[in-house]
């Protein structure tokens, strides 16, 4: 910075020589501006030099005055009470004033501190000579500068006496003046945002109190640090040999021997240096600096800091508040259907796991995520962009201020895909309602921003490659072509009602739990697998490391992933119960906090593990444990990719990338290599190259195979051929109860009792009447039987009447039985194969099916006593699909499952599915307020008929299937519909007589 300092020195020289008379200050200001623009790093150093020189100007007897034309010679620095020495006499100038006008300071102190990321403060070290003040100060300065990247300057008492205080001796008066001068300089440094480490014996309490007072009057932080050691300990150290000289009479008035030392009564920090290590002393000071917000420039530092880290977005960032909209008000907004993954991301956003994100990503935030694995934020609004992430994306905004914000981690796309139909439904609406797969409204999204979902670009940047059979990539490819961005507010807390909600704690609740435990550091371990001894080793060793660092009560947070996972991963409930057993059996610390993390799994390797780490930091975890190949996955055998099979990511890349991630802040990574089982002591540990034969590598596939065959525990002495035969599970690999849970699951993995991941469960909406329910709603076991008045099971297909009493085929009124209520996504249908044809949930691969294309705006059901005979062909050669006639009721009211309602027939669509014709009869409840105005398709709102045709053609595309074909996009009228009803009623009669159905 030599050129910049030369510029500064020239300006300062002009002040001293007054060569430019009254223009010198203007020139000085211009020089500072030039320097600030061209060499900003020089400003701190140059400013400190200038402050010192200006201070010396006010105190030195030899500094010439600046002569202003028309005025007497005056001191350049003018402030009441400043002493100037002239001709050996002490006088006070009458021509100095303090500018007290509003805004006279220019840059406000708060803004200065927030800009540089720290508060100015003075740490005033006091204590006997030889107590360790300078040693501690040097180490503290080194740690703060090197490890925390803070601006720190050390003012050492001895060094100052060679410079600014070279004219002072050791009399009481000179010692007082020595303290006063250093106090004034410290105050100026603190004012500029520097952390000052001032080390002086400063034996008199009154002098130190004066320094404290000038800091308090200027509203600067002042911390008295009492290095409290007995005089005997200090004399025993005697690093400078001063005690020896004082004892021999060579030094008079030596503090603690023949001059007094007045110990602080209430120092902010007390260090019994003779009882502490240097690292402990430095750590104690840093903890106090953190607690006061000095290292973060935070106002009103929360009580949980520094034990817990602040979220990305700032010390006082809060998640979105709960919405003020009622459920009834939210029901008036256009509904946007969420799938399981979308809902899990809503929870991540709404509870604060994704801070500073407050909604689904707008396009600008997504672009930053894809290209930088980060997003811009400005929590202190230093650039006027505090709300930038929440603004609509504007590609015509070229403001350079956008470059001046703070970047925080954001490595994965948290986006909401929607269909073209949903895009059209939203239109120009300012709010939409986010609706769970159960039909429950969970959040309101405001100021929607809709943009194209560039799937190939997103996939290539997030995953670093393409595999058509990668589980999450398949989900992305099957989703809608648009993305919906906007801020969300939860309508209420998200609960899944699956028996595991007790393990779902919000970030706020977790912080409260951590603080109540009295921890001084939380270390988090993320997992989507059962816990075995290898995992336990990582967590136990991490705790040992933290205690070695000086933490008194580190707390383990076991945080299993609860969101979507691929089908062959272990179910969530099995993992949770297994983790709980592991803790109870003592494999992990008894105070371990175990809580579900709501995010879905992307299997995106190094990119995703940054999200895992970030979200735990947002809850306060100061340390994050990572092992080999975090978030990794195998490539599929699909040949439509450059690489077939093998690891998708190098096993070492994830933790390496995480360790070098730029967004960690104060968080530290505890990284571990692979651990193996030691047959000598039945423990997991890093391998010893000198005795390779003593170690076993127990992979996940090996563990699964052993559990599937119910392998018992091995004897203490494991056979040498264990890896060839694998007859048992090695002792100590997993606690007994935990292993029994593994056996229970792997011997019956298709049992429907398991909960694969967090999926919202709900109660069915069932009409009043005679019904018998069996099983759990939302699982394949759920069954709804119809009964007559005598309590006997009846068939809704065969025993209900097609025509109401007194009506016939000549009219247009028929009976409809509702299977799926309006607004509900569970795909319920009459089961043709079971006796009495109960209503069950449709399944695929033994998994319940849901509508995924959108929120149904109709009640869906069937017409009893009808059958689309697969043996009959229409005029175009299409066969019937073998089901009762499907009905879509477009009235204004939701009708519960099992409702039998009289409906007016309006028209029909013919859907062609794999060569079969599947008629969809369009009806309206005859008692609906709109029924009197509707007779034909022409009477139906055009938007409704357009949505009906779109739904029928497109609803299966959300499951990755092809677009359906309609014989005619225009709905045919009631005459055609009634002829189809009559024809299928005849087919039903024939089928019943023949015993075919």
PDB file of C-alpha atoms in Angstrom, residues 755-972:
ATOM      1  CA  UNK A 755     -43.538 -45.484   7.100  1.00  0.00           C
ATOM      2  CA  UNK A 756     -41.134 -44.872   4.246  1.00  0.00           C
ATOM      3  CA  UNK A 757     -40.779 -41.128   4.807  1.00  0.00           C
ATOM      4  CA  UNK A 758     -42.775 -38.137   6.043  1.00  0.00           C
ATOM      5  CA  UNK A 759     -46.096 -38.329   4.235  1.00  0.00           C
ATOM      6  CA  UNK A 760     -49.067 -36.405   5.582  1.00  0.00           C
ATOM      7  CA  UNK A 761     -51.826 -38.701   6.770  1.00  0.00           C
ATOM      8  CA  UNK A 762     -55.452 -37.669   7.160  1.00  0.00           C
ATOM      9  CA  UNK A 763     -58.853 -38.956   8.068  1.00  0.00           C
ATOM     10  CA  UNK A 764     -61.231 -39.842   5.231  1.00  0.00           C
ATOM     11  CA  UNK A 765     -64.221 -37.633   4.496  1.00  0.00           C
ATOM     12  CA  UNK A 766     -67.109 -40.130   4.677  1.00  0.00           C
ATOM     13  CA  UNK A 767     -70.813 -39.488   4.252  1.00  0.00           C
ATOM     14  CA  UNK A 768     -73.244 -40.203   7.085  1.00  0.00           C
ATOM     15  CA  UNK A 769     -74.700 -43.680   6.768  1.00  0.00           C
ATOM     16  CA  UNK A 770     -74.088 -47.346   7.353  1.00  0.00           C
ATOM     17  CA  UNK A 771     -70.424 -48.014   6.706  1.00  0.00           C
ATOM     18  CA  UNK A 772     -67.728 -50.222   8.199  1.00  0.00           C
ATOM     19  CA  UNK A 773     -64.100 -49.047   8.033  1.00  0.00           C
ATOM     20  CA  UNK A 774     -61.099 -51.317   8.263  1.00  0.00           C
ATOM     21  CA  UNK A 775     -57.375 -50.589   8.133  1.00  0.00           C
ATOM     22  CA  UNK A 776     -55.514 -47.280   8.170  1.00  0.00           C
ATOM     23  CA  UNK A 777     -56.530 -44.536   5.767  1.00  0.00           C
ATOM     24  CA  UNK A 778     -53.676 -43.720   3.407  1.00  0.00           C
ATOM     25  CA  UNK A 779     -52.470 -47.320   3.322  1.00  0.00           C
ATOM     26  CA  UNK A 780     -53.510 -50.190   1.014  1.00  0.00           C
ATOM     27  CA  UNK A 781     -55.228 -51.898   3.923  1.00  0.00           C
ATOM     28  CA  UNK A 782     -57.936 -49.239   4.234  1.00  0.00           C
ATOM     29  CA  UNK A 783     -61.379 -50.543   3.238  1.00  0.00           C
ATOM     30  CA  UNK A 784     -64.862 -49.014   3.380  1.00  0.00           C
ATOM     31  CA  UNK A 785     -67.822 -51.428   3.328  1.00  0.00           C
ATOM     32  CA  UNK A 786     -71.416 -50.377   2.583  1.00  0.00           C
ATOM     33  CA  UNK A 787     -74.154 -51.884   4.739  1.00  0.00           C
ATOM     34  CA  UNK A 788     -77.938 -51.965   4.609  1.00  0.00           C
ATOM     35  CA  UNK A 789     -80.246 -51.132   7.490  1.00  0.00           C
ATOM     36  CA  UNK A 790     -79.930 -54.687   8.773  1.00  0.00           C
ATOM     37  CA  UNK A 791     -76.142 -54.328   9.083  1.00  0.00           C
ATOM     38  CA  UNK A 792     -75.386 -56.604   6.160  1.00  0.00           C
ATOM     39  CA  UNK A 793     -72.639 -55.764   3.693  1.00  0.00           C
ATOM     40  CA  UNK A 794     -73.901 -54.682   0.295  1.00  0.00           C
ATOM     41  CA  UNK A 795     -72.243 -53.797  -2.993  1.00  0.00           C
ATOM     42  CA  UNK A 796     -72.332 -50.104  -4.043  1.00  0.00           C
ATOM     43  CA  UNK A 797     -71.889 -51.332  -7.621  1.00  0.00           C
ATOM     44  CA  UNK A 798     -74.591 -53.941  -7.782  1.00  0.00           C
ATOM     45  CA  UNK A 799     -77.019 -53.188  -4.939  1.00  0.00           C
ATOM     46  CA  UNK A 800     -77.445 -49.429  -5.327  1.00  0.00           C
ATOM     47  CA  UNK A 801     -79.923 -48.328  -7.974  1.00  0.00           C
ATOM     48  CA  UNK A 802     -78.924 -46.499 -11.154  1.00  0.00           C
ATOM     49  CA  UNK A 803     -82.178 -44.573 -11.397  1.00  0.00           C
ATOM     50  CA  UNK A 804     -83.870 -42.822  -8.498  1.00  0.00           C
ATOM     51  CA  UNK A 805     -87.219 -44.233  -7.398  1.00  0.00           C
ATOM     52  CA  UNK A 806     -89.836 -43.476 -10.003  1.00  0.00           C
ATOM     53  CA  UNK A 807     -87.312 -42.425 -12.692  1.00  0.00           C
ATOM     54  CA  UNK A 808     -86.077 -44.294 -15.749  1.00  0.00           C
ATOM     55  CA  UNK A 809     -83.840 -43.985 -18.779  1.00  0.00           C
ATOM     56  CA  UNK A 810     -86.141 -41.436 -20.373  1.00  0.00           C
ATOM     57  CA  UNK A 811     -85.171 -38.817 -17.828  1.00  0.00           C
ATOM     58  CA  UNK A 812     -81.783 -37.212 -17.216  1.00  0.00           C
ATOM     59  CA  UNK A 813     -81.536 -37.826 -13.465  1.00  0.00           C
ATOM     60  CA  UNK A 814     -79.425 -40.742 -12.204  1.00  0.00           C
ATOM     61  CA  UNK A 815     -77.832 -41.827  -8.937  1.00  0.00           C
ATOM     62  CA  UNK A 816     -74.128 -41.182  -8.510  1.00  0.00           C
ATOM     63  CA  UNK A 817     -72.005 -42.760  -5.781  1.00  0.00           C
ATOM     64  CA  UNK A 818     -69.095 -40.504  -4.748  1.00  0.00           C
ATOM     65  CA  UNK A 819     -65.670 -42.116  -4.446  1.00  0.00           C
ATOM     66  CA  UNK A 820     -63.325 -39.077  -4.356  1.00  0.00           C
ATOM     67  CA  UNK A 821     -64.567 -35.815  -2.803  1.00  0.00           C
ATOM     68  CA  UNK A 822     -63.774 -32.505  -4.466  1.00  0.00           C
ATOM     69  CA  UNK A 823     -60.435 -31.174  -3.254  1.00  0.00           C
ATOM     70  CA  UNK A 824     -59.118 -34.577  -2.094  1.00  0.00           C
ATOM     71  CA  UNK A 825     -56.206 -36.330  -3.785  1.00  0.00           C
ATOM     72  CA  UNK A 826     -56.522 -39.908  -2.487  1.00  0.00           C
ATOM     73  CA  UNK A 827     -57.492 -42.110  -5.459  1.00  0.00           C
ATOM     74  CA  UNK A 828     -60.372 -44.115  -4.009  1.00  0.00           C
ATOM     75  CA  UNK A 829     -62.423 -46.505  -6.095  1.00  0.00           C
ATOM     76  CA  UNK A 830     -64.869 -49.392  -5.878  1.00  0.00           C
ATOM     77  CA  UNK A 831     -62.920 -52.625  -5.862  1.00  0.00           C
ATOM     78  CA  UNK A 832     -64.344 -54.975  -8.493  1.00  0.00           C
ATOM     79  CA  UNK A 833     -62.557 -58.098  -7.282  1.00  0.00           C
ATOM     80  CA  UNK A 834     -63.407 -58.161  -3.577  1.00  0.00           C
ATOM     81  CA  UNK A 835     -66.740 -59.432  -2.315  1.00  0.00           C
ATOM     82  CA  UNK A 836     -69.293 -56.664  -1.834  1.00  0.00           C
ATOM     83  CA  UNK A 837     -67.051 -54.308  -3.848  1.00  0.00           C
ATOM     84  CA  UNK A 838     -65.886 -52.053  -0.984  1.00  0.00           C
ATOM     85  CA  UNK A 839     -64.179 -48.736  -1.624  1.00  0.00           C
ATOM     86  CA  UNK A 840     -60.410 -49.016  -1.340  1.00  0.00           C
ATOM     87  CA  UNK A 841     -57.460 -46.795  -2.159  1.00  0.00           C
ATOM     88  CA  UNK A 842     -55.985 -47.499  -5.563  1.00  0.00           C
ATOM     89  CA  UNK A 843     -52.418 -48.810  -5.347  1.00  0.00           C
ATOM     90  CA  UNK A 844     -49.439 -49.191  -7.634  1.00  0.00           C
ATOM     91  CA  UNK A 845     -46.588 -51.466  -6.640  1.00  0.00           C
ATOM     92  CA  UNK A 846     -48.312 -51.798  -3.273  1.00  0.00           C
ATOM     93  CA  UNK A 847     -48.142 -48.020  -2.720  1.00  0.00           C
ATOM     94  CA  UNK A 848     -51.235 -45.820  -2.369  1.00  0.00           C
ATOM     95  CA  UNK A 849     -51.954 -43.605  -5.382  1.00  0.00           C
ATOM     96  CA  UNK A 850     -52.850 -39.937  -5.319  1.00  0.00           C
ATOM     97  CA  UNK A 851     -53.817 -37.356  -7.889  1.00  0.00           C
ATOM     98  CA  UNK A 852     -50.658 -35.423  -8.735  1.00  0.00           C
ATOM     99  CA  UNK A 853     -51.743 -33.195 -11.582  1.00  0.00           C
ATOM    100  CA  UNK A 854     -53.736 -30.730  -9.536  1.00  0.00           C
ATOM    101  CA  UNK A 855     -56.428 -30.276  -6.919  1.00  0.00           C
ATOM    102  CA  UNK A 856     -59.656 -31.883  -8.215  1.00  0.00           C
ATOM    103  CA  UNK A 857     -62.304 -29.229  -8.807  1.00  0.00           C
ATOM    104  CA  UNK A 858     -64.997 -31.883  -9.117  1.00  0.00           C
ATOM    105  CA  UNK A 859     -66.472 -34.762  -7.137  1.00  0.00           C
ATOM    106  CA  UNK A 860     -65.530 -38.077  -8.734  1.00  0.00           C
ATOM    107  CA  UNK A 861     -67.464 -41.311  -8.581  1.00  0.00           C
ATOM    108  CA  UNK A 862     -69.342 -44.021 -10.448  1.00  0.00           C
ATOM    109  CA  UNK A 863     -72.784 -44.894 -11.697  1.00  0.00           C
ATOM    110  CA  UNK A 864     -74.087 -48.074 -10.051  1.00  0.00           C
ATOM    111  CA  UNK A 865     -75.385 -50.894 -12.216  1.00  0.00           C
ATOM    112  CA  UNK A 866     -73.302 -49.896 -15.251  1.00  0.00           C
ATOM    113  CA  UNK A 867     -70.443 -51.789 -16.887  1.00  0.00           C
ATOM    114  CA  UNK A 868     -68.190 -50.908 -19.796  1.00  0.00           C
ATOM    115  CA  UNK A 869     -68.040 -54.427 -21.230  1.00  0.00           C
ATOM    116  CA  UNK A 870     -64.519 -55.180 -22.533  1.00  0.00           C
ATOM    117  CA  UNK A 871     -66.025 -57.667 -24.997  1.00  0.00           C
ATOM    118  CA  UNK A 872     -67.995 -54.929 -26.749  1.00  0.00           C
ATOM    119  CA  UNK A 873     -66.470 -52.532 -29.244  1.00  0.00           C
ATOM    120  CA  UNK A 874     -67.652 -49.105 -30.294  1.00  0.00           C
ATOM    121  CA  UNK A 875     -67.920 -47.994 -33.922  1.00  0.00           C
ATOM    122  CA  UNK A 876     -64.197 -47.115 -33.896  1.00  0.00           C
ATOM    123  CA  UNK A 877     -63.185 -50.543 -32.566  1.00  0.00           C
ATOM    124  CA  UNK A 878     -62.458 -49.462 -28.987  1.00  0.00           C
ATOM    125  CA  UNK A 879     -63.309 -51.956 -26.253  1.00  0.00           C
ATOM    126  CA  UNK A 880     -64.792 -51.072 -22.891  1.00  0.00           C
ATOM    127  CA  UNK A 881     -62.404 -50.815 -19.910  1.00  0.00           C
ATOM    128  CA  UNK A 882     -64.312 -53.303 -17.736  1.00  0.00           C
ATOM    129  CA  UNK A 883     -65.312 -50.726 -15.076  1.00  0.00           C
ATOM    130  CA  UNK A 884     -68.523 -49.019 -14.015  1.00  0.00           C
ATOM    131  CA  UNK A 885     -69.107 -45.665 -15.696  1.00  0.00           C
ATOM    132  CA  UNK A 886     -66.997 -42.854 -14.241  1.00  0.00           C
ATOM    133  CA  UNK A 887     -68.760 -39.638 -13.248  1.00  0.00           C
ATOM    134  CA  UNK A 888     -67.403 -36.101 -12.690  1.00  0.00           C
ATOM    135  CA  UNK A 889     -69.783 -33.852 -10.717  1.00  0.00           C
ATOM    136  CA  UNK A 890     -69.006 -30.124 -11.276  1.00  0.00           C
ATOM    137  CA  UNK A 891     -71.234 -28.516  -8.656  1.00  0.00           C
ATOM    138  CA  UNK A 892     -70.181 -26.039  -6.007  1.00  0.00           C
ATOM    139  CA  UNK A 893     -70.138 -28.343  -2.973  1.00  0.00           C
ATOM    140  CA  UNK A 894     -67.736 -31.007  -1.755  1.00  0.00           C
ATOM    141  CA  UNK A 895     -69.498 -34.386  -1.468  1.00  0.00           C
ATOM    142  CA  UNK A 896     -68.062 -36.973   0.985  1.00  0.00           C
ATOM    143  CA  UNK A 897     -67.035 -40.472  -0.008  1.00  0.00           C
ATOM    144  CA  UNK A 898     -69.997 -42.848  -0.025  1.00  0.00           C
ATOM    145  CA  UNK A 899     -72.548 -40.138  -0.793  1.00  0.00           C
ATOM    146  CA  UNK A 900     -75.355 -41.316  -3.052  1.00  0.00           C
ATOM    147  CA  UNK A 901     -76.684 -38.243  -4.794  1.00  0.00           C
ATOM    148  CA  UNK A 902     -79.169 -37.595  -7.593  1.00  0.00           C
ATOM    149  CA  UNK A 903     -77.424 -35.791 -10.437  1.00  0.00           C
ATOM    150  CA  UNK A 904     -78.461 -34.164 -13.710  1.00  0.00           C
ATOM    151  CA  UNK A 905     -76.602 -35.496 -16.760  1.00  0.00           C
ATOM    152  CA  UNK A 906     -74.983 -32.732 -18.841  1.00  0.00           C
ATOM    153  CA  UNK A 907     -72.637 -34.470 -21.265  1.00  0.00           C
ATOM    154  CA  UNK A 908     -69.839 -36.960 -21.822  1.00  0.00           C
ATOM    155  CA  UNK A 909     -66.176 -37.209 -22.837  1.00  0.00           C
ATOM    156  CA  UNK A 910     -64.686 -40.361 -24.360  1.00  0.00           C
ATOM    157  CA  UNK A 911     -61.128 -41.033 -23.241  1.00  0.00           C
ATOM    158  CA  UNK A 912     -58.985 -43.527 -25.156  1.00  0.00           C
ATOM    159  CA  UNK A 913     -56.493 -45.364 -22.964  1.00  0.00           C
ATOM    160  CA  UNK A 914     -54.381 -48.160 -24.499  1.00  0.00           C
ATOM    161  CA  UNK A 915     -57.077 -49.081 -27.018  1.00  0.00           C
ATOM    162  CA  UNK A 916     -59.893 -49.019 -24.473  1.00  0.00           C
ATOM    163  CA  UNK A 917     -62.645 -46.450 -24.296  1.00  0.00           C
ATOM    164  CA  UNK A 918     -63.241 -44.931 -20.868  1.00  0.00           C
ATOM    165  CA  UNK A 919     -66.324 -42.698 -20.774  1.00  0.00           C
ATOM    166  CA  UNK A 920     -66.483 -39.776 -18.325  1.00  0.00           C
ATOM    167  CA  UNK A 921     -70.066 -38.663 -17.660  1.00  0.00           C
ATOM    168  CA  UNK A 922     -70.304 -34.984 -16.686  1.00  0.00           C
ATOM    169  CA  UNK A 923     -73.083 -34.218 -14.196  1.00  0.00           C
ATOM    170  CA  UNK A 924     -74.207 -31.707 -11.580  1.00  0.00           C
ATOM    171  CA  UNK A 925     -75.960 -32.320  -8.278  1.00  0.00           C
ATOM    172  CA  UNK A 926     -79.611 -31.640  -9.062  1.00  0.00           C
ATOM    173  CA  UNK A 927     -79.890 -29.642  -5.825  1.00  0.00           C
ATOM    174  CA  UNK A 928     -76.820 -27.497  -6.527  1.00  0.00           C
ATOM    175  CA  UNK A 929     -77.581 -23.755  -6.853  1.00  0.00           C
ATOM    176  CA  UNK A 930     -76.223 -23.814 -10.423  1.00  0.00           C
ATOM    177  CA  UNK A 931     -78.223 -26.852 -11.546  1.00  0.00           C
ATOM    178  CA  UNK A 932     -81.258 -24.898 -12.669  1.00  0.00           C
ATOM    179  CA  UNK A 933     -79.180 -22.955 -15.204  1.00  0.00           C
ATOM    180  CA  UNK A 934     -77.471 -25.990 -16.735  1.00  0.00           C
ATOM    181  CA  UNK A 935     -78.946 -28.364 -19.279  1.00  0.00           C
ATOM    182  CA  UNK A 936     -76.242 -28.848 -21.947  1.00  0.00           C
ATOM    183  CA  UNK A 937     -72.465 -28.345 -22.275  1.00  0.00           C
ATOM    184  CA  UNK A 938     -73.174 -24.881 -23.671  1.00  0.00           C
ATOM    185  CA  UNK A 939     -74.498 -23.822 -20.278  1.00  0.00           C
ATOM    186  CA  UNK A 940     -71.240 -24.740 -18.513  1.00  0.00           C
ATOM    187  CA  UNK A 941     -68.655 -22.009 -17.977  1.00  0.00           C
ATOM    188  CA  UNK A 942     -66.087 -22.264 -20.789  1.00  0.00           C
ATOM    189  CA  UNK A 943     -63.208 -22.216 -18.310  1.00  0.00           C
ATOM    190  CA  UNK A 944     -64.683 -25.274 -16.571  1.00  0.00           C
ATOM    191  CA  UNK A 945     -65.058 -27.290 -19.786  1.00  0.00           C
ATOM    192  CA  UNK A 946     -61.528 -26.281 -20.779  1.00  0.00           C
ATOM    193  CA  UNK A 947     -60.196 -27.449 -17.413  1.00  0.00           C
ATOM    194  CA  UNK A 948     -62.147 -30.720 -17.681  1.00  0.00           C
ATOM    195  CA  UNK A 949     -60.678 -31.520 -21.104  1.00  0.00           C
ATOM    196  CA  UNK A 950     -57.177 -30.558 -19.942  1.00  0.00           C
ATOM    197  CA  UNK A 951     -57.483 -32.696 -16.801  1.00  0.00           C
ATOM    198  CA  UNK A 952     -58.642 -35.784 -18.681  1.00  0.00           C
ATOM    199  CA  UNK A 953     -55.828 -35.532 -21.212  1.00  0.00           C
ATOM    200  CA  UNK A 954     -53.032 -34.522 -18.865  1.00  0.00           C
ATOM    201  CA  UNK A 955     -53.633 -35.882 -15.371  1.00  0.00           C
ATOM    202  CA  UNK A 956     -51.497 -39.007 -15.888  1.00  0.00           C
ATOM    203  CA  UNK A 957     -48.512 -37.009 -17.146  1.00  0.00           C
ATOM    204  CA  UNK A 958     -47.757 -36.063 -13.534  1.00  0.00           C
ATOM    205  CA  UNK A 959     -46.931 -39.747 -13.035  1.00  0.00           C
ATOM    206  CA  UNK A 960     -44.604 -39.825 -16.034  1.00  0.00           C
ATOM    207  CA  UNK A 961     -47.184 -41.307 -18.423  1.00  0.00           C
ATOM    208  CA  UNK A 962     -48.183 -40.203 -21.895  1.00  0.00           C
ATOM    209  CA  UNK A 963     -50.919 -37.706 -22.684  1.00  0.00           C
ATOM    210  CA  UNK A 964     -54.361 -39.293 -22.886  1.00  0.00           C
ATOM    211  CA  UNK A 965     -56.393 -39.065 -26.090  1.00  0.00           C
ATOM    212  CA  UNK A 966     -59.948 -37.737 -26.258  1.00  0.00           C
ATOM    213  CA  UNK A 967     -62.126 -38.730 -29.207  1.00  0.00           C
ATOM    214  CA  UNK A 968     -63.355 -35.148 -29.149  1.00  0.00           C
ATOM    215  CA  UNK A 969     -62.037 -32.202 -27.134  1.00  0.00           C
ATOM    216  CA  UNK A 970     -65.566 -30.822 -27.192  1.00  0.00           C
ATOM    217  CA  UNK A 971     -67.958 -32.375 -24.704  1.00  0.00           C
ATOM    218  CA  UNK A 972     -70.831 -34.253 -26.295  1.00  0.00           C
TER     219      UNK A 972
END
